[in-house]
Short mmCIF file of C-alpha atoms in Angstrom, two decimals:
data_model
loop_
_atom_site.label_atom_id
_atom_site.label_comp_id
_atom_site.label_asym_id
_atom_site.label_seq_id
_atom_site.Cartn_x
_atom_site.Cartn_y
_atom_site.Cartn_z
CA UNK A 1 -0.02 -38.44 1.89
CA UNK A 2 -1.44 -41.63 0.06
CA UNK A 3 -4.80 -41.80 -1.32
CA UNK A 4 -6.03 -44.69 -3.25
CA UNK A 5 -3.77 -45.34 -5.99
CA UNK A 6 -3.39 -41.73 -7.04
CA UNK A 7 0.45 -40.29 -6.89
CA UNK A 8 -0.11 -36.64 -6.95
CA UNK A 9 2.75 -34.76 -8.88
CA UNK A 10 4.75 -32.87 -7.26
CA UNK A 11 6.45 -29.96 -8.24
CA UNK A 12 10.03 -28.88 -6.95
CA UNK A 13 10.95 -25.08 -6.40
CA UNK A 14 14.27 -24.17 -5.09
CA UNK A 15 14.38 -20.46 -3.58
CA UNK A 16 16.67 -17.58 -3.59
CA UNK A 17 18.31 -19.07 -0.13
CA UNK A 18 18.92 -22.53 -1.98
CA UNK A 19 15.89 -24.54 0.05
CA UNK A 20 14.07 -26.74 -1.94
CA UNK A 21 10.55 -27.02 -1.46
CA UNK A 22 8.11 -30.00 -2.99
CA UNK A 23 4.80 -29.22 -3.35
CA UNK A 24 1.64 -30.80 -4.89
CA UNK A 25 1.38 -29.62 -8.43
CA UNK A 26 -2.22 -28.61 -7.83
CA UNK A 27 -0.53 -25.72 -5.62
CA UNK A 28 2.31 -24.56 -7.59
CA UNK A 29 -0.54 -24.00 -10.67
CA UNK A 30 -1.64 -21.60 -8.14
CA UNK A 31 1.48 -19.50 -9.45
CA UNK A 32 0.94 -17.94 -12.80
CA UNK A 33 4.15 -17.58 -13.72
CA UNK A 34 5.31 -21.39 -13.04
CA UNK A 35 1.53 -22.07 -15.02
CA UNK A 36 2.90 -20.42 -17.73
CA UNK A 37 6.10 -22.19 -17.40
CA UNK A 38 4.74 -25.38 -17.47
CA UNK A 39 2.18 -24.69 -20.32
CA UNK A 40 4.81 -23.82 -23.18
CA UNK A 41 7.54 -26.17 -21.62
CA UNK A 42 5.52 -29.36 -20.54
CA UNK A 43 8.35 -32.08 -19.95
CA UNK A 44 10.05 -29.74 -17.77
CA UNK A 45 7.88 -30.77 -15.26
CA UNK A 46 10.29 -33.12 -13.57
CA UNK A 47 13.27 -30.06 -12.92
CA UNK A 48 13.76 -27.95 -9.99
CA UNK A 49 12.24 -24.60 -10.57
CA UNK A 50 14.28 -21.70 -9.11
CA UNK A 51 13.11 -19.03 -8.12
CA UNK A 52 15.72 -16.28 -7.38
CA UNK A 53 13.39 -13.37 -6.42
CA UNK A 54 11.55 -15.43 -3.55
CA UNK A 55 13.17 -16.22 -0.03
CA UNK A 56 12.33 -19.49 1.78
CA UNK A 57 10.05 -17.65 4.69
CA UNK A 58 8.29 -16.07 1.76
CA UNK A 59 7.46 -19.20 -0.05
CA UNK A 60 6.38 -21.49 2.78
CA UNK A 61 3.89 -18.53 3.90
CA UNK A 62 2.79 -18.71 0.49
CA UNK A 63 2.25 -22.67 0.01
CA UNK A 64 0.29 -22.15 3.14
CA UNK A 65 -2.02 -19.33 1.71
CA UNK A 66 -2.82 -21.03 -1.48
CA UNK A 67 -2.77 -24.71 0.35
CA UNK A 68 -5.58 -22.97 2.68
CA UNK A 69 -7.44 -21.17 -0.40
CA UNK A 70 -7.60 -24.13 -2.15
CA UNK A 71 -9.22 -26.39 0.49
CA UNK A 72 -11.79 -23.52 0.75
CA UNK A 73 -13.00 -23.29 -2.88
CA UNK A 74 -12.81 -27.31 -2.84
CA UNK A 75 -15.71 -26.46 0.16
CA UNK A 76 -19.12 -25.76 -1.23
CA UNK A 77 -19.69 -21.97 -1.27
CA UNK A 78 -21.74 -20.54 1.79
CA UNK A 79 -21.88 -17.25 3.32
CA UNK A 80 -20.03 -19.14 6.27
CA UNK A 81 -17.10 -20.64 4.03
CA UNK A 82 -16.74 -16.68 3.19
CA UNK A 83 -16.34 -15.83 6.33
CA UNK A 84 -14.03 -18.55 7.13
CA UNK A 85 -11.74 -17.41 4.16
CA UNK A 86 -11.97 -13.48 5.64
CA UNK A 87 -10.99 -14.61 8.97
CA UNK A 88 -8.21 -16.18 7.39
CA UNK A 89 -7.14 -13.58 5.24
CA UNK A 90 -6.84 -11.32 8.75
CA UNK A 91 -5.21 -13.78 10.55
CA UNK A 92 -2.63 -14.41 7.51
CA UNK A 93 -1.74 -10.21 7.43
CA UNK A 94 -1.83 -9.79 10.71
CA UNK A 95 0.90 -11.57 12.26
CA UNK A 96 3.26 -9.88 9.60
CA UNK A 97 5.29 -7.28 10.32
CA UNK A 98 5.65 -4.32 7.49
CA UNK A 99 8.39 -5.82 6.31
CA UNK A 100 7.00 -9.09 5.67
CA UNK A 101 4.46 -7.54 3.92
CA UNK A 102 6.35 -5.93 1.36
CA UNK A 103 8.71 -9.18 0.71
CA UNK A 104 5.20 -11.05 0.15
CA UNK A 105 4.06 -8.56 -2.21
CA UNK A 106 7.13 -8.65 -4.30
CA UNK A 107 6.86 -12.23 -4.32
CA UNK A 108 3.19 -12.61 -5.00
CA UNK A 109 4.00 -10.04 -7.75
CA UNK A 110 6.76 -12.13 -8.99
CA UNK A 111 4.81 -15.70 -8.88
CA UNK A 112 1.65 -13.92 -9.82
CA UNK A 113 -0.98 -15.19 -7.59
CA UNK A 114 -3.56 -12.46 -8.12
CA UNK A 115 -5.93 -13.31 -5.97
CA UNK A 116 -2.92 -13.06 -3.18
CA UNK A 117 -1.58 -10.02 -4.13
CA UNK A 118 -4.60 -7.88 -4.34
CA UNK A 119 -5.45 -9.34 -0.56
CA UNK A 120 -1.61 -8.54 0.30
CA UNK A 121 -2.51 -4.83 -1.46
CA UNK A 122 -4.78 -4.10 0.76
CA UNK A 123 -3.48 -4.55 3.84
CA UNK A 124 -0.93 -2.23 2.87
CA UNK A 125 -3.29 0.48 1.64
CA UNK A 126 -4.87 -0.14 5.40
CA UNK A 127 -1.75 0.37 6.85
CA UNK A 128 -1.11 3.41 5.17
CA UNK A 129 -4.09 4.60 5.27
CA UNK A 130 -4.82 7.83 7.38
CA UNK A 131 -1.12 7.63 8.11
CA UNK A 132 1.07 11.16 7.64
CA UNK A 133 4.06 11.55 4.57
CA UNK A 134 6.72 10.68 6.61
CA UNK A 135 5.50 7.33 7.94
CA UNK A 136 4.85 6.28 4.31
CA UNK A 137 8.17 7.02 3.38
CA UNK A 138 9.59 5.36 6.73
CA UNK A 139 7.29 2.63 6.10
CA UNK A 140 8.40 1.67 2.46
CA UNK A 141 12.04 3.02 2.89
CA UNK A 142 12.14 6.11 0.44
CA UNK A 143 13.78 8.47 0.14
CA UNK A 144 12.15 12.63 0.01
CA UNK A 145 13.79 13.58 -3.28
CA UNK A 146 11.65 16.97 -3.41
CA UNK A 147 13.03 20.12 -2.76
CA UNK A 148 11.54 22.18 0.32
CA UNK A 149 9.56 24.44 -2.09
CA UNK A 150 8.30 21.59 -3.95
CA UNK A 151 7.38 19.67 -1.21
CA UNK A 152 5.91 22.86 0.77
CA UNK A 153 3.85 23.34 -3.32
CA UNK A 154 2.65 19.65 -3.38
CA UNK A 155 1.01 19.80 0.21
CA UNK A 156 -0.19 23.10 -0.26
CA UNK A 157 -2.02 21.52 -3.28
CA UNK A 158 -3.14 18.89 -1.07
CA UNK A 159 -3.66 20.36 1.94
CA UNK A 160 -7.48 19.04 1.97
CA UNK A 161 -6.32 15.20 2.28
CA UNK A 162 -4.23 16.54 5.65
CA UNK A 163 -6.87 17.61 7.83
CA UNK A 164 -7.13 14.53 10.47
CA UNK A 165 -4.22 12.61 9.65
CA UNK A 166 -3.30 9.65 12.69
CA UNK A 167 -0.21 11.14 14.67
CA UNK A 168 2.88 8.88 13.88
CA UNK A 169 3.20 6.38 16.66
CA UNK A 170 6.15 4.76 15.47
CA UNK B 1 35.44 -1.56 -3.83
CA UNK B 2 37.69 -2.22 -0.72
CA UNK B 3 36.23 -3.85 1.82
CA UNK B 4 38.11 -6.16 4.79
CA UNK B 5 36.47 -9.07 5.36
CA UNK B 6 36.12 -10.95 8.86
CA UNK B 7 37.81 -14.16 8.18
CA UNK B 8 39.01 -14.65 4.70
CA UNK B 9 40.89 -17.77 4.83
CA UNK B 10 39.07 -19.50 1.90
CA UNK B 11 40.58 -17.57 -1.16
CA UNK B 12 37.89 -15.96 -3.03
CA UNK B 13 36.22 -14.63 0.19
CA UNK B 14 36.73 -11.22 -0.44
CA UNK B 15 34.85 -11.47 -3.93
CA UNK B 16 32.04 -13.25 -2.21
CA UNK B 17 31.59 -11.00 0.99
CA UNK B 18 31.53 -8.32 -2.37
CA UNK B 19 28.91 -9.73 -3.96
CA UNK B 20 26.88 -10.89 -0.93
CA UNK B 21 27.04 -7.22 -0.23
CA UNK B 22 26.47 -5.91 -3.88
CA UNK B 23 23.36 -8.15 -4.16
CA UNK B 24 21.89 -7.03 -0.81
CA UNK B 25 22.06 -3.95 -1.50
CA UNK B 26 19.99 -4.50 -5.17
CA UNK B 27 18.25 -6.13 -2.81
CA UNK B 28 17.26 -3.34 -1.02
CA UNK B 29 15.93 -1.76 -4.18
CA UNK B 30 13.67 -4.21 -5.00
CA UNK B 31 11.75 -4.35 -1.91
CA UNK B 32 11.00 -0.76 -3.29
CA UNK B 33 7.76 -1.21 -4.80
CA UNK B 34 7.91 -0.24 -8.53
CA UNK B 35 5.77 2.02 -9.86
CA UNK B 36 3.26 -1.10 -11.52
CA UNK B 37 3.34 -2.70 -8.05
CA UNK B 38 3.00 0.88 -6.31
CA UNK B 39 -0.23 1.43 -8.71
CA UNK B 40 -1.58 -1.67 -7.57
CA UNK B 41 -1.37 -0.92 -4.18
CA UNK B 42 -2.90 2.89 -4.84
CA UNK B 43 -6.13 0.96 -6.35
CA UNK B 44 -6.87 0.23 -2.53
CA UNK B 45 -6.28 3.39 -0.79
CA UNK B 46 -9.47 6.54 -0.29
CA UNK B 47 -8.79 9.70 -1.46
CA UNK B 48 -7.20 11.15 1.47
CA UNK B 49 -4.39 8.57 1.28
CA UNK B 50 -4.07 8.89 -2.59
CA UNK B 51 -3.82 12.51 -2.55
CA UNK B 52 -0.98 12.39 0.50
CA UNK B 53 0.95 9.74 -1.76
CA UNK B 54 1.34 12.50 -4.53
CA UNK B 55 3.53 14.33 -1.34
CA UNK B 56 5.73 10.95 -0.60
CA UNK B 57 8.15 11.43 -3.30
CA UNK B 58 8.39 12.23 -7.31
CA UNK B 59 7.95 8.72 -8.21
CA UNK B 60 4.89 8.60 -5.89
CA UNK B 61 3.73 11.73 -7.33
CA UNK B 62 3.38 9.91 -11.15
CA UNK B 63 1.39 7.21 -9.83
CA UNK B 64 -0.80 9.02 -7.81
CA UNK B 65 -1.88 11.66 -10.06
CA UNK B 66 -3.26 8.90 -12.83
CA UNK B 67 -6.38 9.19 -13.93
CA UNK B 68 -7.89 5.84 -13.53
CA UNK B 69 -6.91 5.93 -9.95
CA UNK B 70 -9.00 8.65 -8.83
CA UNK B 71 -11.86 7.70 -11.48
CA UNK B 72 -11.41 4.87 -9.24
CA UNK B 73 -12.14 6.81 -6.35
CA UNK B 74 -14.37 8.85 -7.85
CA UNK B 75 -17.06 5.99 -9.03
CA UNK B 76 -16.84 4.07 -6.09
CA UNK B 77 -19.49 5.47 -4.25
CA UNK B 78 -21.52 6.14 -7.99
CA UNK B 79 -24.65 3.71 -7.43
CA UNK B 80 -25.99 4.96 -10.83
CA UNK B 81 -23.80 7.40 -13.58
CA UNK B 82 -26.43 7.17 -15.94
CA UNK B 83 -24.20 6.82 -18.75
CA UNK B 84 -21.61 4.27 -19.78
CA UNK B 85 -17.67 4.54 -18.52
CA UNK B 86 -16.31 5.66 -21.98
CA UNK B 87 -19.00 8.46 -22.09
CA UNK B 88 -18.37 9.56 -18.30
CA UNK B 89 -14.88 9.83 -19.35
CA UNK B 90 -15.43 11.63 -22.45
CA UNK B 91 -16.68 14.24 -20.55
CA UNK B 92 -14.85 14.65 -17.43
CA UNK B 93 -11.45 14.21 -18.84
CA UNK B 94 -11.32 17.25 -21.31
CA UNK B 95 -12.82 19.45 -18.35
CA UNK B 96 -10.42 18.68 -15.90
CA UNK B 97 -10.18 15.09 -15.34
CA UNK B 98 -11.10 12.77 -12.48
CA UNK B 99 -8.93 14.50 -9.84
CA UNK B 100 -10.10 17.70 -9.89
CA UNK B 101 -13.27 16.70 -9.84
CA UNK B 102 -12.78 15.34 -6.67
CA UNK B 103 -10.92 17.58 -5.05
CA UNK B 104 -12.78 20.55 -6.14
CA UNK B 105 -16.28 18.85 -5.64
CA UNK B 106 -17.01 15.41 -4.42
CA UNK B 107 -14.41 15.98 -1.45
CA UNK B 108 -16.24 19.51 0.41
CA UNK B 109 -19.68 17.88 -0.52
CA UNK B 110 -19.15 14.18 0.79
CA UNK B 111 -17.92 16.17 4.15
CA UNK B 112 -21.40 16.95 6.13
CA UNK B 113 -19.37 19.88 8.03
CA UNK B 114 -17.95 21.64 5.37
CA UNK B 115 -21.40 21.59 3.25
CA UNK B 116 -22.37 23.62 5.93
CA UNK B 117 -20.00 26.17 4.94
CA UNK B 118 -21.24 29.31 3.58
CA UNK B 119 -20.10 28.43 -0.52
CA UNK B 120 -21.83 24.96 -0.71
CA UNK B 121 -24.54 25.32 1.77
CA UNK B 122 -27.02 26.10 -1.40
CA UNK B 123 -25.65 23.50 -3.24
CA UNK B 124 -26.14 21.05 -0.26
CA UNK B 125 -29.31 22.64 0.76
CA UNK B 126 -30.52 21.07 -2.89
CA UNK B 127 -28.97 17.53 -2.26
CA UNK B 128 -31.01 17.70 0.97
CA UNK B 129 -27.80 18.34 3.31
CA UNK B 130 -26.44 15.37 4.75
CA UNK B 131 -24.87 13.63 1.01
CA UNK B 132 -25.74 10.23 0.45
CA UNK B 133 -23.98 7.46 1.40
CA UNK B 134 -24.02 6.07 -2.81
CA UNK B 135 -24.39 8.74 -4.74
CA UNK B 136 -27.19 8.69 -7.65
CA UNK B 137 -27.61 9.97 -11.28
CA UNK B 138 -28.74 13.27 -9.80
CA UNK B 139 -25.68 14.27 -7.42
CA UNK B 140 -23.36 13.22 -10.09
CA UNK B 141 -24.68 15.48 -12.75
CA UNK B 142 -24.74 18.18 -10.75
CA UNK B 143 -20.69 17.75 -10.15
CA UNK B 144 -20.47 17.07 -13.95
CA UNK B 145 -21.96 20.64 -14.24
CA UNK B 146 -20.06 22.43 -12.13
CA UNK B 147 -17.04 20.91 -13.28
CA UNK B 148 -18.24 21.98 -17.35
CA UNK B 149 -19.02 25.53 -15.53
CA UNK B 150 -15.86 25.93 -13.96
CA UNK B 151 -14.40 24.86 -17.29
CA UNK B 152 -15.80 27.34 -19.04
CA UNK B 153 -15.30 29.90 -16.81
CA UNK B 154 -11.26 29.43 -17.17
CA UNK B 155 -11.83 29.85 -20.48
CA UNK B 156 -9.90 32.98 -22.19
CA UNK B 157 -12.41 34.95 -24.34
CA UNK B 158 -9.99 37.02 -25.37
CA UNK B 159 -11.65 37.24 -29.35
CA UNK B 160 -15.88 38.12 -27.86
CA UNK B 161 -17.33 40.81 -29.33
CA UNK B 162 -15.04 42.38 -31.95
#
């Protein structure tokens, strides 16, 4: 992309499955933690940043989020532009599988892009939501480490939030 | 740890199948939410779901049962306290905190069957019966006082009247 004479910086990131990705430097200030980076170490701007804790699929879903976010706010606001960005949002969660959404949680958590991860925590709190025990614990891979009386003591205690509960379809 | 890998011709192969193997599996641990990332998921769940987390697991269990989560769901549907956070929390806290005020009164009154029910159909006969969608100054008192009667009640006067 060349505009005028204006280079934009670019930023290199290398992920967890060694693939390097360059991306404008407007976007990777999207990530806290490489903001922060860059703040209290400004001439390492010309090194690879790795990132061990974020897969490739992760971080080229991500580029695209924050690419997309930031040509919205670059829009003027309107209830319409809001709209746009909701649609977007939807479309973004869901195409992803649960897995998918976990990995892009940990690594919205670990790049902190707030504004992603809160969006990212909400579609899982929908897709738990009105969903019985054992699908939670299918659906984020845990383990029951309660005892049958303590489990049978917590639900008993509970036993208002079980009335109405979806049946598992999984 | 033994293991045979598939084709180890390049020596070495063995400790890298290992630690392929080792670090998938850590792997596998961190796509466990921890229990910051778990409470900032619990943030965006209703009460039902909050209050089925507590049943997921022990670690679950801690999260769910913090305060600020269910003040959380508690004040959401608050249009009006009439009094400042600090204050609301200076008084529900010592009775009981935020989670048994929900379970023991915002939940059976925010359900328009079970107000019907014979214990809360005087209460709900005085917030006119079906509760409001946003909650005022008014309905929220009146939880805040039979939370502080309940309180009280529990009490052990064991030292009246000597």
């Amino acid at each position: 992309m060349s505009m005028a004479a204006v280079e934009t910086k670019k930023i290199t990131l290398r992920t967890a499955d060694n693939h390097e990705f360059e991306v404008e430097e407007a976007i990777a200030m999207e990530f806290s933690t490489i903001k922060t980076f860059f703040d209290e170490n400004p001439d390492a701007s010309e090194d690879t940043i790795p990132l061990p804790n974020v897969t490739s699929k992760c971080l080229s879903a991500i580029i695209e989020y924050c690419k997309s976010h930031l040509a919205f706010r670059a829009r003027e606001t309107s209830s319409s532009i809001d709209e746009q960005v909701r649609t977007y949002d939807e479309e973004f969660v869901k195409a992803r599988d649960n897995e998918s959404l976990k990995e892009l949680i940990l690594a919205a958590n670990y790049l902190n892009i707030k504004a992603l991860l809160d969006m990212l925590n909400q579609a899982v709190a929908d897709r738990i939501k009105n969903k019985s025990v054992e699908y939670v614990r299918r659906f984020f891979g845990l383990e029951n480490d309660y005892t049958p009386e303590e489990e049978a003591a917590i639900r008993a205690e509970n036993e208002w939030a079980f009335e109405g509960v979806d049946p598992d379809d999984d | 740890m033994k293991r045979s890998a598939p084709d180890s011709q390049v020596p070495g192969a063995d400790q890298k199948m290992k630690k392929l193997k080792e670090e998938a599996e850590e792997e596998k641990g961190l796509m466990n939410l921890d229990e910051n990332l778990l409470y900032e998921v619990l943030k965006h769940v209703d009460a039902r779901t909050l209050a089925m987390a507590s049943c997921v697991s022990r670690l679950w269990h801690q999260t769910a049962k913090d305060e600020r989560l269910w003040e959380l769901i508690c004040t959401r549907h608050w249009a009006n306290i009439g009094c400042g956070t600090q204050q609301l929390r200076s008084v529900v806290l010592p009775l009981g905190g935020f989670r048994r005020l929900h379970s023991l009164y915002l939940w059976p009154l925010s359900k328009p069957q079970a107000a019907s029910a014979s214990s809360w159909a005087p209460i709900s006969r005085m917030i006119n019966s079906k509760p409001p969608a946003r909650w005022g100054k008014d309905e929220v008192h009146l939880c805040l006082s039979l939370l502080s009667i309940q309180y009280y009640e529990k009490m052990n006067f064991t030292n009246r009247g000597k």
